[in-house]
Amino acid sequence: MVATSADLLNWTKQPGGTIQASVGYDQNNFRDPHVYWDESRGSYVMLVTTRKDGKGAIARYVSTDLNSWSIIDPLLATAAPAVGKHEIETDAEILECPDIFKMGSKWYLTFSRINRDEHRKTFYRIADSPDGPWRICRDADGHHETFDGLFLYAGKTATDGTTRYLSGWCSTGQTVNSNNELPWSGSLISHTLVQGPTGRLYPTIPAAINNKFNKELAFEKLNVVGNVSENNKTYSITAQSDARSYARFNRNTASVKMSLTIDASQSDHFGFSFWCL
């Protein structure tokens, strides 16, 4: 549906702008529209989250005036090893909150995978054309398809003409329900997206957020356990084979920025956590 505004505060619904799911598309899942300008077509293209023939799909419509829309070939989810034109390499049941943009010579499609399992997060795919095929970004170092850990969800992008940002939410709930989900909504997370030489996208802290943390805060060390050494307020923590190593400090009640370096070259897996006592 469409609503218009002259000041971005007061909105008027435009019933004539309503678009309903075409035959073959899931009428109960037909949402999350995203409009972008496609230079190759000389038209606006609208992406719509839906399902087609029981599979995850993104319906697509084109328009030259943002009023009259014509349906074109959808983008369809496929788990098959060979990905063709108009196909997206994913097993997502529904591709929520799709976003599409061009960076350099590559096109990127982002979406949130609604499947109720441990992979419910924001993903991206890469292509040479907005028509696909949309593949996982693979290179000599393996594959790369997400921006953050679990529950960075509904990520959408925006640009100021120079920098591309990704913003989504992270659930502040702690209890997973019977559908293996944390509660919906939560805290805002924003990343700057940086493009690597092979086309991979990497998240970094936005400069505006980074610059907010410009005052050093003093922490009081309470105790250390295991292999911990200190030199001029710098702590080195080395893992133990049979126990944890950590340093414990006084509680802080405000947001802070922390910097650390991790050397995992001598281990096949590692992890770290922050918690309040």
Short mmCIF file of C-alpha atoms in Angstrom, two decimals:
data_model
loop_
_atom_site.label_atom_id
_atom_site.label_comp_id
_atom_site.label_asym_id
_atom_site.label_seq_id
_atom_site.Cartn_x
_atom_site.Cartn_y
_atom_site.Cartn_z
CA MET A 1 0.00 0.00 0.00
CA VAL A 2 1.02 3.65 -0.44
CA ALA A 3 0.77 6.76 1.70
CA THR A 4 2.12 10.19 0.72
CA SER A 5 3.32 13.19 2.70
CA ALA A 6 4.51 16.73 2.05
CA ASP A 7 6.48 16.99 5.29
CA LEU A 8 7.30 13.37 6.27
CA LEU A 9 5.15 13.83 9.38
CA ASN A 10 1.56 13.82 8.16
CA TRP A 11 0.59 11.00 5.82
CA THR A 12 -2.41 10.32 3.58
CA LYS A 13 -3.27 6.84 2.35
CA GLN A 14 -3.64 6.43 -1.41
CA PRO A 15 -6.04 3.49 -1.97
CA GLY A 16 -5.35 3.51 -5.70
CA GLY A 17 -1.76 2.52 -5.06
CA THR A 18 -2.58 -0.84 -3.51
CA ILE A 19 -0.87 -3.89 -5.01
CA GLN A 20 -2.10 -7.38 -4.16
CA ALA A 21 -0.26 -10.65 -4.65
CA SER A 22 -0.60 -12.01 -8.16
CA VAL A 23 -1.79 -15.54 -8.83
CA GLY A 24 0.80 -18.05 -7.65
CA TYR A 25 2.16 -15.82 -4.89
CA ASP A 26 1.40 -16.17 -1.18
CA GLN A 27 -1.24 -13.56 -0.35
CA ASN A 28 -0.61 -13.92 3.38
CA ASN A 29 3.10 -13.18 2.93
CA PHE A 30 3.35 -10.21 0.58
CA ARG A 31 5.20 -7.43 2.33
CA ASP A 32 8.47 -5.59 3.08
CA PRO A 33 8.53 -3.60 -0.19
CA HIS A 34 11.84 -2.07 -1.24
CA VAL A 35 12.14 0.33 -4.20
CA TYR A 36 15.38 1.20 -6.00
CA TRP A 37 16.37 2.85 -9.28
CA ASP A 38 17.67 0.37 -11.87
CA GLU A 39 19.84 2.19 -14.41
CA SER A 40 19.97 -0.85 -16.69
CA ARG A 41 16.19 -0.76 -17.07
CA GLY A 42 15.70 2.99 -16.84
CA SER A 43 12.97 2.22 -14.30
CA TYR A 44 12.23 1.86 -10.65
CA VAL A 45 12.11 -1.72 -9.39
CA MET A 46 10.19 -2.82 -6.32
CA LEU A 47 11.08 -5.97 -4.38
CA VAL A 48 8.36 -7.66 -2.29
CA THR A 49 8.87 -10.49 0.20
CA THR A 50 6.58 -13.42 -0.56
CA ARG A 51 6.44 -17.11 -1.47
CA LYS A 52 5.83 -18.65 -4.87
CA ASP A 53 4.78 -22.24 -5.38
CA GLY A 54 5.59 -22.91 -1.74
CA LYS A 55 9.16 -21.57 -1.89
CA GLY A 56 10.80 -18.39 -0.68
CA ALA A 57 10.61 -15.68 -3.33
CA ILE A 58 11.01 -11.97 -3.96
CA ALA A 59 8.36 -10.64 -6.31
CA ARG A 60 9.50 -7.80 -8.58
CA TYR A 61 7.64 -4.93 -10.19
CA VAL A 62 8.86 -2.13 -12.49
CA SER A 63 7.63 1.43 -12.92
CA THR A 64 8.77 4.63 -14.60
CA ASP A 65 6.59 6.94 -12.48
CA LEU A 66 6.20 5.15 -9.09
CA ASN A 67 2.45 4.95 -9.75
CA SER A 68 1.88 2.25 -12.37
CA TRP A 69 3.65 -1.04 -11.68
CA SER A 70 4.13 -4.10 -13.91
CA ILE A 71 5.23 -7.49 -12.62
CA ILE A 72 8.45 -9.07 -13.94
CA ASP A 73 10.28 -12.33 -13.23
CA PRO A 74 10.69 -12.95 -9.49
CA LEU A 75 13.86 -13.91 -7.68
CA LEU A 76 13.45 -17.45 -6.32
CA ALA A 77 15.23 -19.16 -3.44
CA THR A 78 17.00 -22.38 -4.34
CA ALA A 79 19.16 -24.78 -2.36
CA ALA A 80 20.39 -26.44 -5.56
CA PRO A 81 24.17 -26.39 -6.13
CA ALA A 82 23.74 -24.72 -9.53
CA VAL A 83 22.20 -21.25 -9.29
CA GLY A 84 20.63 -19.80 -12.42
CA LYS A 85 19.40 -16.38 -13.49
CA HIS A 86 16.65 -15.01 -11.23
CA GLU A 87 17.67 -17.43 -8.48
CA ILE A 88 19.08 -16.85 -4.98
CA GLU A 89 21.36 -19.39 -3.34
CA THR A 90 19.59 -19.96 -0.01
CA ASP A 91 17.26 -22.33 1.81
CA ALA A 92 15.32 -19.42 3.34
CA GLU A 93 11.61 -20.12 3.68
CA ILE A 94 10.89 -16.39 3.49
CA LEU A 95 13.41 -13.69 2.56
CA GLU A 96 12.37 -10.85 4.84
CA CYS A 97 13.26 -7.17 4.47
CA PRO A 98 15.10 -7.45 1.13
CA ASP A 99 17.46 -4.69 0.08
CA ILE A 100 19.46 -4.30 -3.12
CA PHE A 101 22.30 -1.96 -4.02
CA LYS A 102 25.36 -1.65 -6.23
CA MET A 103 28.88 -1.14 -4.86
CA GLY A 104 31.68 -0.83 -7.38
CA SER A 105 30.90 -3.28 -10.19
CA LYS A 106 28.98 -5.70 -7.98
CA TRP A 107 25.32 -5.92 -7.00
CA TYR A 108 24.33 -6.99 -3.50
CA LEU A 109 21.08 -8.41 -2.15
CA THR A 110 20.47 -8.51 1.59
CA PHE A 111 17.67 -10.36 3.34
CA SER A 112 16.78 -11.83 6.71
CA ARG A 113 16.28 -15.58 6.92
CA ILE A 114 13.13 -16.26 8.91
CA ASN A 115 13.71 -20.01 9.32
CA ARG A 116 13.21 -20.91 12.96
CA ASP A 117 16.67 -22.30 13.65
CA GLU A 118 20.14 -21.17 14.66
CA HIS A 119 20.66 -19.30 11.38
CA ARG A 120 18.00 -16.61 11.80
CA LYS A 121 20.03 -13.53 10.88
CA THR A 122 20.77 -11.06 8.09
CA PHE A 123 22.45 -12.50 4.98
CA TYR A 124 23.76 -11.12 1.71
CA ARG A 125 24.34 -12.44 -1.79
CA ILE A 126 26.48 -11.08 -4.64
CA ALA A 127 25.85 -10.87 -8.40
CA ASP A 128 27.01 -9.12 -11.54
CA SER A 129 23.46 -8.06 -12.37
CA PRO A 130 20.30 -7.25 -10.38
CA ASP A 131 18.75 -10.25 -12.16
CA GLY A 132 21.31 -12.63 -10.64
CA PRO A 133 22.31 -15.36 -10.32
CA TRP A 134 22.68 -14.42 -6.64
CA ARG A 135 25.45 -16.49 -5.05
CA ILE A 136 27.23 -16.71 -1.73
CA CYS A 137 30.45 -14.70 -1.91
CA ARG A 138 33.18 -17.34 -2.19
CA ASP A 139 36.91 -16.90 -2.61
CA ALA A 140 40.16 -18.67 -1.71
CA ASP A 141 39.47 -18.11 1.99
CA GLY A 142 36.10 -19.85 1.91
CA HIS A 143 32.64 -18.32 1.85
CA HIS A 144 31.10 -15.29 3.49
CA GLU A 145 27.39 -14.54 3.78
CA THR A 146 26.53 -12.70 7.02
CA PHE A 147 27.48 -9.42 8.69
CA ASP A 148 27.15 -10.28 12.35
CA GLY A 149 26.20 -13.04 14.74
CA LEU A 150 22.82 -14.39 15.70
CA PHE A 151 19.81 -12.13 15.84
CA LEU A 152 21.10 -9.14 13.92
CA TYR A 153 17.79 -9.10 12.12
CA ALA A 154 15.84 -7.09 9.56
CA GLY A 155 19.02 -5.32 8.45
CA LYS A 156 18.44 -2.62 5.82
CA THR A 157 21.01 -0.39 4.16
CA ALA A 158 21.28 3.31 3.40
CA THR A 159 23.95 5.54 1.91
CA ASP A 160 24.96 9.19 2.15
CA GLY A 161 26.43 8.94 -1.35
CA THR A 162 29.82 7.83 -0.10
CA THR A 163 29.37 5.31 2.69
CA ARG A 164 26.96 2.37 2.85
CA TYR A 165 25.42 1.62 6.25
CA LEU A 166 23.56 -1.46 7.50
CA SER A 167 21.13 -1.08 10.42
CA GLY A 168 19.08 -3.78 12.11
CA TRP A 169 18.01 -4.87 15.56
CA CYS A 170 19.35 -7.31 18.10
CA SER A 171 16.92 -8.90 20.53
CA THR A 172 17.37 -7.79 24.13
CA GLY A 173 15.47 -10.84 25.36
CA GLN A 174 17.30 -13.75 26.95
CA THR A 175 14.75 -16.57 26.74
CA VAL A 176 14.17 -18.55 23.53
CA ASN A 177 10.53 -19.51 23.00
CA SER A 178 9.08 -22.77 21.68
CA ASN A 179 9.79 -21.63 18.09
CA ASN A 180 13.50 -21.28 18.88
CA GLU A 181 13.19 -17.48 18.70
CA LEU A 182 14.25 -14.65 20.95
CA PRO A 183 11.61 -11.91 21.41
CA TRP A 184 11.08 -9.63 18.43
CA SER A 185 12.58 -6.12 18.41
CA GLY A 186 15.37 -4.90 20.61
CA SER A 187 18.41 -2.64 20.38
CA LEU A 188 19.57 -0.85 17.24
CA ILE A 189 22.81 -2.08 15.65
CA SER A 190 24.49 -0.10 12.85
CA HIS A 191 27.52 -1.04 10.78
CA THR A 192 29.50 0.59 8.00
CA LEU A 193 29.88 -1.85 5.11
CA VAL A 194 33.34 -2.15 3.57
CA GLN A 195 33.92 -3.97 0.29
CA GLY A 196 36.91 -6.30 0.10
CA PRO A 197 38.95 -6.95 -3.07
CA THR A 198 37.04 -10.15 -3.89
CA GLY A 199 33.65 -8.51 -3.36
CA ARG A 200 33.13 -9.61 0.23
CA LEU A 201 31.35 -7.16 2.52
CA TYR A 202 32.70 -6.53 6.00
CA PRO A 203 31.07 -4.62 8.87
CA THR A 204 32.99 -1.91 10.73
CA ILE A 205 31.96 0.60 13.36
CA PRO A 206 30.49 3.78 11.80
CA ALA A 207 32.79 6.79 12.24
CA ALA A 208 30.05 8.85 13.90
CA ILE A 209 29.52 6.17 16.55
CA ASN A 210 33.24 5.57 17.00
CA ASN A 211 33.88 9.28 17.51
CA LYS A 212 31.30 9.46 20.29
CA PHE A 213 33.61 7.39 22.48
CA ASN A 214 36.39 9.93 22.89
CA LYS A 215 36.88 9.97 26.65
CA GLU A 216 38.97 7.34 28.39
CA LEU A 217 37.34 5.69 31.39
CA ALA A 218 39.28 4.24 34.29
CA PHE A 219 38.46 0.69 35.36
CA GLU A 220 39.44 -0.89 38.61
CA LYS A 221 40.85 -4.39 38.37
CA LEU A 222 39.19 -6.66 40.92
CA ASN A 223 41.01 -9.93 40.32
CA VAL A 224 42.48 -12.21 37.66
CA VAL A 225 42.25 -15.96 37.13
CA GLY A 226 44.58 -18.12 35.09
CA ASN A 227 47.22 -16.84 32.68
CA VAL A 228 46.86 -13.05 32.76
CA SER A 229 49.68 -10.51 32.57
CA GLU A 230 49.52 -6.72 32.84
CA ASN A 231 51.79 -4.02 31.41
CA ASN A 232 50.85 -0.34 31.66
CA LYS A 233 47.10 -0.99 31.72
CA THR A 234 47.38 -3.52 28.88
CA TYR A 235 46.31 -7.07 29.68
CA SER A 236 47.39 -10.24 27.91
CA ILE A 237 45.21 -13.30 28.48
CA THR A 238 46.40 -16.74 27.44
CA ALA A 239 44.07 -19.71 27.32
CA GLN A 240 44.54 -22.68 29.62
CA SER A 241 43.99 -26.19 28.36
CA ASP A 242 41.84 -27.23 31.28
CA ALA A 243 40.43 -23.99 32.71
CA ARG A 244 39.45 -20.42 31.91
CA SER A 245 41.67 -17.36 32.03
CA TYR A 246 40.11 -13.97 32.65
CA ALA A 247 40.42 -10.56 34.26
CA ARG A 248 37.54 -9.05 36.21
CA PHE A 249 36.94 -5.32 36.57
CA ASN A 250 34.44 -3.11 38.31
CA ARG A 251 31.02 -2.75 36.74
CA ASN A 252 30.47 0.09 34.30
CA THR A 253 27.01 1.63 33.98
CA ALA A 254 27.42 3.43 30.64
CA SER A 255 28.13 2.37 27.08
CA VAL A 256 31.81 1.89 26.34
CA LYS A 257 34.07 0.97 23.44
CA MET A 258 36.62 -1.78 23.97
CA SER A 259 39.59 -2.67 21.77
CA LEU A 260 41.32 -6.03 21.80
CA THR A 261 43.55 -8.24 19.66
CA ILE A 262 42.93 -11.98 19.38
CA ASP A 263 45.59 -14.46 18.27
CA ALA A 264 43.91 -17.78 17.52
CA SER A 265 46.73 -19.13 15.35
CA GLN A 266 47.50 -21.89 17.86
CA SER A 267 43.92 -23.07 18.24
CA ASP A 268 41.21 -24.50 16.00
CA HIS A 269 38.45 -22.69 17.90
CA PHE A 270 38.10 -19.95 20.46
CA GLY A 271 35.52 -17.70 22.07
CA PHE A 272 35.13 -14.78 24.43
CA SER A 273 32.29 -13.29 26.42
CA PHE A 274 31.37 -10.22 28.43
CA TRP A 275 29.08 -10.36 31.41
CA CYS A 276 28.06 -8.38 34.46
CA LEU A 277 28.30 -9.72 38.01
#
